[in-house]
Coordinates of C-alpha atoms in Angstrom, one line a residue:
M126 CA 125.3 53.8 134.6
L127 CA 123.5 56.8 133.4
I128 CA 125.6 59.8 133.7
S129 CA 124.0 63.5 133.9
L130 CA 126.3 66.1 132.7
I131 CA 125.6 69.6 133.9
I132 CA 126.0 72.8 132.2
P133 CA 124.3 76.8 134.1
A134 CA 122.6 77.2 130.7
P135 CA 121.5 76.2 127.7
D136 CA 123.6 79.0 125.8
D137 CA 126.6 78.6 128.4
L138 CA 128.8 77.8 125.3
P139 CA 132.3 78.2 127.6
G140 CA 130.7 75.4 130.3
I141 CA 129.3 72.9 127.4
F142 CA 132.5 72.9 126.1
A143 CA 134.3 72.2 129.1
A144 CA 131.5 69.6 130.0
L145 CA 131.9 67.7 126.6
R146 CA 135.6 67.8 127.4
G147 CA 135.2 66.0 130.4
A148 CA 133.2 63.4 129.1
L149 CA 135.7 62.5 125.9
H150 CA 138.2 62.8 128.7
H151 CA 136.1 60.0 130.7
G152 CA 135.6 58.1 127.9
F153 CA 131.5 57.9 128.3
N154 CA 129.7 56.4 125.7
P155 CA 127.1 58.9 124.2
D156 CA 124.1 57.0 124.4
A157 CA 124.9 56.8 128.0
V158 CA 124.9 60.4 129.0
R159 CA 122.0 62.4 130.0
W160 CA 122.9 66.4 129.0
D161 CA 121.0 68.9 131.7
D162 CA 121.2 72.5 130.8
G163 CA 119.5 74.0 133.8
R164 CA 116.2 73.9 131.7
V165 CA 114.8 70.5 130.7
R166 CA 117.0 67.3 130.9
Q167 CA 118.1 66.7 126.9
S168 CA 119.0 63.0 126.8
S169 CA 120.5 60.7 124.7
W170 CA 118.5 58.2 122.4
I171 CA 118.1 55.7 125.4
D172 CA 114.3 55.6 126.1
D173 CA 114.7 53.4 129.9
P174 CA 117.9 55.3 131.6
L175 CA 120.5 53.1 132.8
Q176 CA 120.3 52.7 136.4
G177 CA 123.6 53.2 138.7
S178 CA 125.2 51.5 141.2
H179 CA 124.3 54.5 143.6
G180 CA 120.7 53.8 144.5
G181 CA 119.8 54.1 141.2
A182 CA 120.2 57.9 140.3
P183 CA 122.3 58.9 137.6
C184 CA 126.1 59.8 138.3
E185 CA 126.7 63.6 137.9
F186 CA 129.2 65.6 136.5
D187 CA 130.1 69.7 137.0
L188 CA 130.8 71.9 134.4
H189 CA 134.4 70.9 134.1
G190 CA 133.7 67.1 133.8
R191 CA 135.0 66.4 137.1
L192 CA 133.0 63.7 139.3
P193 CA 131.8 64.5 142.8
A194 CA 133.2 62.7 145.6
E195 CA 130.7 60.1 146.0
A196 CA 131.2 59.0 142.5
S197 CA 134.6 58.5 142.2
R198 CA 134.4 54.6 141.5
A199 CA 133.5 56.5 138.0
P200 CA 135.7 56.3 135.2
H201 CA 138.1 59.0 135.2
T202 CA 141.0 60.7 132.9
D203 CA 144.5 59.8 133.7
P204 CA 146.2 63.4 134.9
A205 CA 148.5 62.7 132.4
A206 CA 146.6 62.0 129.8
P207 CA 147.2 64.4 126.5
P208 CA 144.2 67.1 126.0
V209 CA 141.4 66.7 123.8
R210 CA 142.1 67.9 120.1
L211 CA 139.5 68.4 117.5
P212 CA 139.4 70.0 114.3
R213 CA 138.8 73.7 114.3
A214 CA 136.2 73.3 111.4
F215 CA 134.4 70.7 113.9
I216 CA 134.6 73.4 117.0
E217 CA 133.6 76.1 115.2
L218 CA 130.3 74.2 113.6
L219 CA 129.6 73.7 117.5
R220 CA 129.7 77.5 118.6
S221 CA 126.6 77.3 116.1
A222 CA 124.9 74.2 116.6
L223 CA 125.0 74.2 120.5
L224 CA 123.0 76.7 120.6
H225 CA 120.4 75.4 118.7
D226 CA 116.8 74.2 120.8
S227 CA 116.7 70.6 119.4
P228 CA 117.3 68.1 122.6
E229 CA 119.5 66.1 119.7
R230 CA 122.3 68.8 119.5
F231 CA 124.3 67.3 122.7
H232 CA 124.3 64.0 121.4
A233 CA 125.1 64.7 117.8
A234 CA 127.7 66.5 119.2
H235 CA 129.2 64.1 121.4
T236 CA 129.0 61.1 119.0
L237 CA 130.8 63.2 116.4
A238 CA 133.4 64.0 118.6
A239 CA 134.3 60.5 119.9
A240 CA 134.5 59.2 116.5
I241 CA 136.6 62.0 115.3
L242 CA 139.1 61.0 118.3
R243 CA 138.8 57.3 117.5
D244 CA 139.8 58.1 113.6
R245 CA 140.7 61.5 112.6
R246 CA 138.9 60.8 109.4
A247 CA 135.6 60.7 110.5
W248 CA 135.4 64.2 110.3
N249 CA 136.1 64.0 106.7
D250 CA 133.1 62.0 106.2
T251 CA 130.5 64.6 105.0
L252 CA 127.6 62.2 105.2
R253 CA 127.4 61.3 108.5
D254 CA 124.4 61.3 110.1
D255 CA 125.5 63.4 113.1
R256 CA 127.5 65.6 110.9
L257 CA 124.5 66.4 109.0
R258 CA 122.3 67.2 112.1
L259 CA 124.7 69.6 113.6
E260 CA 125.2 71.4 109.9
R261 CA 121.5 71.7 109.9
M262 CA 121.4 73.3 113.3
A263 CA 124.2 75.4 112.9
R264 CA 122.8 76.9 109.6
E265 CA 119.4 77.5 111.6
V266 CA 121.1 79.1 114.6
R267 CA 122.5 81.3 112.0
R268 CA 119.7 82.2 110.4
E269 CA 117.9 83.3 113.8
V270 CA 120.6 85.2 114.5
H271 CA 119.9 87.2 111.4
K272 CA 116.6 87.5 112.3
M273 CA 117.5 88.6 115.6
H274 CA 119.4 91.4 114.0
A275 CA 116.5 92.4 111.1
F276 CA 113.7 92.2 113.2
A277 CA 114.5 93.4 116.8
R278 CA 112.0 96.6 117.3
F279 CA 113.0 98.6 120.0
R280 CA 110.9 101.5 122.0
P281 CA 111.6 103.7 124.2
L282 CA 111.4 103.9 128.2
L283 CA 112.4 105.8 131.0
D284 CA 113.8 105.0 134.2
E285 CA 115.6 106.8 136.8
A286 CA 119.0 106.8 134.4
G287 CA 117.2 107.7 131.7
E288 CA 115.7 106.7 127.8
C289 CA 116.6 103.2 127.2
H290 CA 115.3 101.7 124.2
V291 CA 113.9 98.1 125.1
A292 CA 112.9 95.1 122.8
W293 CA 110.8 92.0 122.7
F294 CA 111.9 89.4 120.4
E295 CA 110.9 85.7 120.6
P296 CA 113.9 83.7 119.4
A297 CA 113.4 79.9 118.5
H298 CA 116.8 78.8 119.2
H299 CA 119.2 80.4 122.1
V300 CA 120.7 83.1 120.1
V301 CA 121.0 86.3 122.6
R302 CA 124.2 86.2 123.8
A303 CA 125.3 85.6 120.0
A304 CA 123.4 88.2 118.2
A305 CA 124.5 91.0 121.4
P306 CA 127.5 92.2 120.2
F307 CA 125.7 93.3 116.5
F308 CA 123.2 95.7 118.6
V309 CA 126.5 97.1 120.3
D310 CA 128.3 97.9 117.3
R311 CA 125.5 99.4 115.8
F312 CA 124.1 101.2 119.1
A313 CA 126.9 101.9 121.1
S314 CA 125.9 105.4 122.2
M315 CA 122.3 104.5 123.2
R316 CA 121.4 102.2 126.5
W317 CA 119.5 99.7 125.1
A318 CA 118.0 96.1 126.4
I319 CA 116.5 93.1 124.6
L320 CA 114.0 90.9 126.4
T321 CA 113.2 87.3 125.1
P322 CA 111.7 83.9 126.7
R323 CA 115.1 82.6 126.4
G324 CA 117.7 85.6 128.3
S325 CA 117.6 89.0 128.3
V326 CA 120.7 91.3 127.6
H327 CA 121.3 94.9 128.8
W328 CA 123.6 97.4 127.5
D329 CA 124.5 100.7 129.5
R330 CA 127.1 102.3 127.0
H331 CA 130.0 100.3 128.8
A332 CA 129.3 96.6 129.2
L333 CA 126.9 94.1 128.6
R334 CA 124.7 92.4 131.1
F335 CA 123.0 89.1 130.6
G336 CA 119.8 88.3 132.4
P337 CA 117.0 85.8 133.2
P338 CA 114.1 84.8 130.8
A339 CA 111.5 87.9 130.7
T340 CA 107.8 88.0 129.7
R341 CA 106.2 89.7 126.9
E342 CA 104.4 92.1 129.7
D343 CA 108.0 93.1 130.7
A344 CA 108.6 94.9 127.5
P345 CA 106.9 98.8 126.8
G346 CA 104.1 99.2 124.6
P347 CA 103.5 101.4 121.4
D348 CA 104.4 104.9 121.9
E349 CA 103.6 108.1 120.1
G350 CA 106.5 107.6 117.3
E351 CA 105.3 104.2 115.8
G352 CA 102.4 106.1 114.2
L353 CA 105.0 107.8 112.1
W354 CA 106.7 104.6 111.5
L355 CA 104.1 103.1 110.1
A356 CA 103.1 105.8 107.9
Y357 CA 106.5 105.8 106.7
Y358 CA 106.4 102.0 105.8
R359 CA 103.3 102.2 104.1
S360 CA 104.8 105.0 101.8
V361 CA 107.8 103.1 100.9
F362 CA 105.8 99.8 100.3
N363 CA 105.8 99.2 96.5
P364 CA 103.4 97.2 95.3
A365 CA 104.5 96.5 91.9
R366 CA 107.6 94.3 93.7
L367 CA 105.6 92.3 96.4
K368 CA 106.3 88.8 96.1
P369 CA 104.3 87.3 98.9
A370 CA 106.0 83.9 98.9
M371 CA 109.6 85.2 99.1
M372 CA 108.7 87.9 101.8
R373 CA 107.2 84.7 104.3
R374 CA 110.3 83.2 103.5
E375 CA 112.2 86.0 104.7
M376 CA 109.9 87.6 106.9
P377 CA 108.5 84.6 108.8
V378 CA 104.8 85.0 109.7
R379 CA 105.9 84.1 113.6
F380 CA 107.7 87.1 114.1
W381 CA 104.8 89.3 112.4
R382 CA 103.0 89.2 116.2
N383 CA 105.9 91.4 117.3
L384 CA 106.7 93.9 114.2
P385 CA 104.1 97.1 114.5
E386 CA 104.3 97.2 110.7
A387 CA 102.8 93.9 110.2
S388 CA 99.9 95.2 111.3
Q389 CA 99.5 96.9 107.5
I390 CA 100.6 93.9 105.8
T391 CA 97.5 92.5 105.1
S392 CA 95.9 95.6 103.5
L393 CA 98.9 96.5 101.7
M394 CA 98.7 93.4 99.8
Q395 CA 95.1 93.1 99.4
Q396 CA 95.5 97.0 97.8
A397 CA 98.9 96.1 95.6
D398 CA 97.2 95.1 92.3
Q399 CA 94.9 98.2 92.3
R400 CA 98.3 100.5 93.7
A401 CA 100.2 98.9 90.8
H402 CA 98.3 99.7 88.0
G403 CA 98.3 103.1 89.4
M404 CA 101.9 103.6 89.4
E405 CA 101.9 102.0 85.7
T406 CA 99.3 104.3 84.3
R407 CA 100.3 107.7 86.2
V408 CA 102.4 110.5 84.6
S409 CA 105.0 111.5 87.3
P410 CA 104.6 115.6 87.8
A411 CA 107.9 116.3 89.5
R412 CA 109.8 114.7 86.1
E413 CA 107.2 116.6 83.9
R414 CA 108.7 119.9 85.6
R415 CA 112.4 118.6 85.7
A416 CA 112.4 118.0 82.2
G417 CA 110.7 121.6 81.4
R418 CA 107.3 120.1 80.2
T419 CA 103.7 121.3 81.3
V420 CA 102.1 118.2 83.6
P421 CA 98.9 117.4 81.4
L422 CA 95.3 117.3 83.1
P423 CA 93.6 113.8 83.8
G424 CA 92.6 112.5 80.4
D425 CA 95.0 114.5 78.0
G426 CA 97.7 112.3 76.1
C427 CA 101.6 112.2 76.6
H428 CA 101.3 113.8 72.7
E429 CA 98.8 115.1 70.6
G430 CA 97.0 112.2 69.0
V431 CA 98.4 109.8 70.9
Q432 CA 97.2 107.8 74.5
P433 CA 99.2 108.5 77.2
S434 CA 101.5 105.1 77.9
C435 CA 104.0 105.9 81.0
G436 CA 104.6 102.5 80.7
G437 CA 106.0 102.1 77.8
P438 CA 105.6 100.0 74.8
Q439 CA 106.4 96.7 74.8
A440 CA 108.6 94.4 72.7
G441 CA 108.8 97.5 70.1
Q442 CA 105.0 98.3 70.1
V443 CA 103.7 101.7 70.8
A444 CA 100.7 103.6 71.5
E445 CA 98.2 103.7 69.0
P446 CA 97.3 105.5 66.4
L447 CA 100.9 105.9 65.5
P448 CA 102.0 109.0 63.7
A449 CA 102.7 108.3 59.7
S450 CA 106.5 109.1 59.3
P451 CA 109.5 107.2 61.1
S452 CA 110.2 110.9 62.3
Q453 CA 107.4 111.4 63.9
R454 CA 107.3 108.4 65.4
L455 CA 110.3 108.7 67.1
A456 CA 109.6 111.8 68.7
S457 CA 106.3 110.1 70.1
L458 CA 108.4 107.5 71.3
A459 CA 110.5 109.7 73.1
H460 CA 107.8 111.6 74.7
Q461 CA 106.7 108.3 76.0
A462 CA 109.6 107.9 77.6
S463 CA 110.4 110.8 79.2
C464 CA 107.5 109.8 81.8
C465 CA 108.8 106.2 82.0
E466 CA 109.6 105.2 85.8
E467 CA 110.1 101.3 85.4
C468 CA 113.4 101.3 86.7
D469 CA 114.3 101.9 90.1
F470 CA 116.8 104.5 89.3
A471 CA 114.5 106.5 86.9
A472 CA 112.8 108.8 89.9
D473 CA 117.0 110.3 90.3
A474 CA 118.0 111.1 87.0
T475 CA 117.4 114.6 85.7
E476 CA 115.6 113.1 82.5
T477 CA 115.1 110.4 80.0
V478 CA 118.1 110.7 77.5
W479 CA 116.6 109.4 74.1
G480 CA 118.6 108.5 71.4
E481 CA 119.7 111.1 68.7
G482 CA 119.7 110.9 64.6
R483 CA 117.6 110.7 62.0
A484 CA 115.1 107.7 61.4
G485 CA 116.4 105.5 58.8
A486 CA 120.3 106.1 59.4
T487 CA 123.1 103.1 58.6
L488 CA 124.7 102.5 61.8
M489 CA 123.2 103.0 65.0
L490 CA 125.7 103.6 67.9
V491 CA 124.4 101.6 71.8
G492 CA 126.2 102.6 74.6
E493 CA 125.1 101.4 78.1
Q494 CA 124.0 104.2 79.5
P495 CA 123.6 108.3 80.1
G496 CA 126.7 110.1 82.4
D497 CA 126.6 112.6 84.2
Q498 CA 126.8 115.3 81.6
E499 CA 124.2 113.1 79.2
D500 CA 121.7 113.6 82.1
L501 CA 122.0 117.2 82.6
A502 CA 122.2 118.1 78.9
G503 CA 119.7 115.3 78.2
R504 CA 121.7 113.9 75.2
P505 CA 124.0 111.0 74.1
F506 CA 127.6 111.2 74.3
V507 CA 128.4 114.3 75.3
G508 CA 130.4 113.4 78.2
P509 CA 134.2 112.4 77.9
A510 CA 133.4 108.6 76.9
G511 CA 131.0 110.5 74.5
Q512 CA 134.0 112.9 73.2
L513 CA 136.2 110.2 72.4
L514 CA 133.9 108.2 70.4
R515 CA 132.8 111.7 68.7
R516 CA 136.7 112.4 68.3
A517 CA 137.1 108.8 66.5
I518 CA 134.1 109.3 64.1
R519 CA 135.7 112.1 62.7
A520 CA 138.7 110.9 62.5
L521 CA 137.4 107.8 60.5
Q522 CA 135.3 110.4 58.6
W523 CA 132.2 109.1 59.2
P524 CA 129.0 111.1 57.8
Q525 CA 127.2 112.1 61.3
E526 CA 123.7 112.1 58.9
E527 CA 124.2 107.8 58.4
L528 CA 124.7 108.0 62.4
Y529 CA 122.2 107.4 65.3
F530 CA 123.5 107.5 68.8
T531 CA 121.7 105.9 71.7
N532 CA 121.9 103.6 75.2
A533 CA 120.5 100.7 76.0
I534 CA 119.8 102.4 79.3
K535 CA 117.6 105.6 79.1
H536 CA 118.4 106.7 82.7
F537 CA 121.7 107.9 84.8
K538 CA 122.3 105.4 87.9
Y539 CA 124.3 107.1 90.3
E540 CA 125.4 107.3 94.1
W541 CA 126.9 110.8 95.5
R542 CA 130.3 110.4 96.7
G543 CA 130.6 114.3 98.7
K544 CA 129.1 116.7 95.7
R545 CA 130.1 114.7 92.8
R546 CA 127.9 112.0 91.4
I547 CA 129.2 109.0 90.3
H548 CA 128.4 106.7 87.5
K549 CA 127.1 102.7 89.0
T550 CA 126.3 99.8 86.7
A551 CA 122.9 98.9 85.9
A552 CA 121.8 95.6 87.3
Q553 CA 120.5 93.1 84.4
R554 CA 116.6 93.0 85.4
E555 CA 117.4 97.4 85.2
A556 CA 118.5 96.6 82.0
S557 CA 115.5 94.6 81.1
A558 CA 113.1 97.3 82.2
C559 CA 114.3 99.8 79.3
A560 CA 115.1 96.9 76.8
H561 CA 111.9 97.7 75.0
W562 CA 112.3 101.4 74.9
L563 CA 116.0 100.1 72.0
E564 CA 114.1 97.7 70.4
A565 CA 111.4 99.8 69.8
E566 CA 113.7 102.7 68.6
I567 CA 115.7 99.7 66.2
A568 CA 112.1 99.3 64.8
T569 CA 111.5 102.7 63.8
V570 CA 114.9 103.9 62.9
R571 CA 115.7 100.7 61.2
P572 CA 119.4 100.7 60.6
R573 CA 121.5 98.4 58.6
A574 CA 124.0 97.6 61.6
L575 CA 124.3 97.9 65.4
V576 CA 127.6 98.7 66.9
A577 CA 127.3 97.6 70.4
L578 CA 129.7 100.0 73.0
G579 CA 130.1 97.9 76.2
R580 CA 129.1 94.8 77.8
T581 CA 126.0 95.8 79.0
A582 CA 125.2 97.1 75.4
L583 CA 126.1 94.1 73.5
A584 CA 123.7 92.1 76.5
S585 CA 120.9 94.6 75.3
L586 CA 121.1 93.6 71.6
L587 CA 121.7 89.7 71.8
Q588 CA 119.7 89.4 74.9
E589 CA 122.3 87.3 75.9
A590 CA 126.0 87.5 78.2
V591 CA 128.6 87.5 75.7
S592 CA 132.4 88.3 76.3
I593 CA 133.7 92.0 75.1
E594 CA 136.8 90.8 75.2
A595 CA 136.8 87.4 73.2
H596 CA 134.9 89.5 70.4
A597 CA 135.9 92.7 70.0
G598 CA 136.4 93.9 66.8
R599 CA 134.3 91.2 65.4
W600 CA 130.5 91.2 63.5
L601 CA 127.7 89.0 65.5
T602 CA 124.0 88.1 64.7
R603 CA 121.1 89.3 66.5
A604 CA 118.5 86.4 66.5
S605 CA 115.7 88.5 66.7
D606 CA 115.9 90.0 63.4
G607 CA 119.3 88.9 61.9
L608 CA 121.1 92.6 62.2
P609 CA 124.9 92.3 62.5
V610 CA 126.2 93.7 65.4
Y611 CA 129.9 95.0 65.7
V612 CA 131.3 94.1 69.3
M613 CA 133.5 97.1 70.8
P614 CA 134.7 97.8 74.2
H615 CA 132.8 100.9 75.7
P616 CA 135.5 104.5 75.4
A617 CA 134.9 104.9 78.9
A618 CA 137.4 101.3 79.3
V619 CA 139.6 103.6 77.2
L620 CA 140.2 107.0 79.4
R621 CA 140.6 104.4 82.8
A622 CA 143.9 103.5 81.2
G623 CA 145.6 106.8 82.7
S624 CA 146.9 109.5 81.4
D625 CA 150.3 108.2 80.0
S626 CA 149.0 105.5 77.8
L627 CA 145.5 107.5 76.8
P628 CA 146.7 108.9 73.5
R629 CA 147.6 105.4 72.9
R630 CA 144.9 103.8 73.6
E631 CA 142.9 106.1 72.1
A632 CA 144.6 105.5 68.7
E633 CA 144.1 101.4 68.8
W634 CA 140.5 101.6 70.1
T635 CA 140.0 104.2 67.0
A636 CA 142.0 101.6 64.7
L637 CA 139.4 98.5 66.2
L638 CA 136.1 101.0 65.3
A639 CA 137.6 101.1 61.6
G640 CA 136.5 97.9 61.2
A641 CA 132.4 98.8 61.3
G642 CA 133.6 101.5 59.0
D643 CA 134.3 98.9 56.2
A644 CA 130.8 97.6 56.9
L645 CA 129.2 101.3 57.0
R646 CA 130.8 102.2 53.3
A647 CA 129.4 98.3 51.8
L648 CA 126.0 99.3 53.1
R649 CA 125.3 102.8 52.0
A650 CA 126.7 101.5 48.6
A651 CA 124.2 98.4 48.7
P652 CA 120.4 99.1 47.7
T653 CA 118.1 99.3 50.8
G654 CA 116.5 96.3 51.8
T655 CA 112.6 96.4 52.1

């Protein structure tokens, strides 16, 4: 006998769970059950329906799993039977998977639930075909909810109650109810509605109301503000970071027809190479003004006798022709770096903070990135951490003329907290954008040894992630040029220890730095190599 289970709507999870509970109570074979969700009957894998004993029609259950009176001879549950108990993780899986559009979802859920009731160990079999199908469906539903959150575009509409913002969206699965709470949290003070072919939802600032499916014609068309949005989208589109494959993966083409900005994507992609080239070669007038320099006219060089190159040198290479002396080369590099915008936060910094010291210094001390005071002063190591370093150097009596100070990253990355700029750690890709400047400094200064102050500096010098804690106070060797690198925690780590233990921690840090002093004295005494 073929059993038909009826639920009011495809996304009615309480109704679906009630029907499933009824089917499990009655002990129905999943292969003998046909599910009717009010749209299209979604059956089991049976090709030929089994005929029941009631005129050949399937026996129907309501959403509570109860038989109609005329079908009372069908199997039913003993009223004293214990309740159906299933693993919590399985129920959570079904809350997503049962919103999928696949006709297999009900059969897979029923089959796995029945197997778990027979043997609880069935849930532990992570390679069961029905479990894998449900997990795949759940992932696709969660992704569709996320896409609805991201790609619903609202347009204003005036009605008798005032302004209401209406969006049209075409989900691949039954996710309207699941996605709606996100919009309530985000737009609690607005009246809004989302129309889809699978149902609609309306928020009146007090309660959600779910309604029937809608058509594209029910949603409002473009408004006057859409042109402003498109102009903003074009202005923030970064051609240098364009990755078409990733864009299509994160913003599937099926959503494009309902996204106003999608009309701009093709032309922006076609112009991306030309625009990226222009960004690489263009001097930023705003940055030049912030640095107190005159903006060069088109065709002028960034430095006398040097071709403009705001993209910076690659792997230690500088623009041609090169100044003759190392000091002139350092000055030329500093000027080229002053208009660098290769990292995302360069435009927010006051200026590029270049290194300080003489070419030919014996020891180069490399920090992580400028802080707030360094950014304002345009000099490295003048903030609280830098002052701690300079106190340690004075205590160790290192000669300043033998030292060169710089940072692996040349711009200050920060976030605003009230009226203060708070340091933020640069990402690895951002450190990589500055790597060629550091390598150019090393090649020009030609130090005999390096001191890495902090994790970012150490990773930039060695081109690999190395633990500070495991190697602090030890010498490592750069694979690229064989230069020795002395590993030190950043002085800012001492300041974070708190005022009570600060004198002791500073003395310990200075003693650790003294290990580099022995090499400094030895290197000064040794003849300079070619």
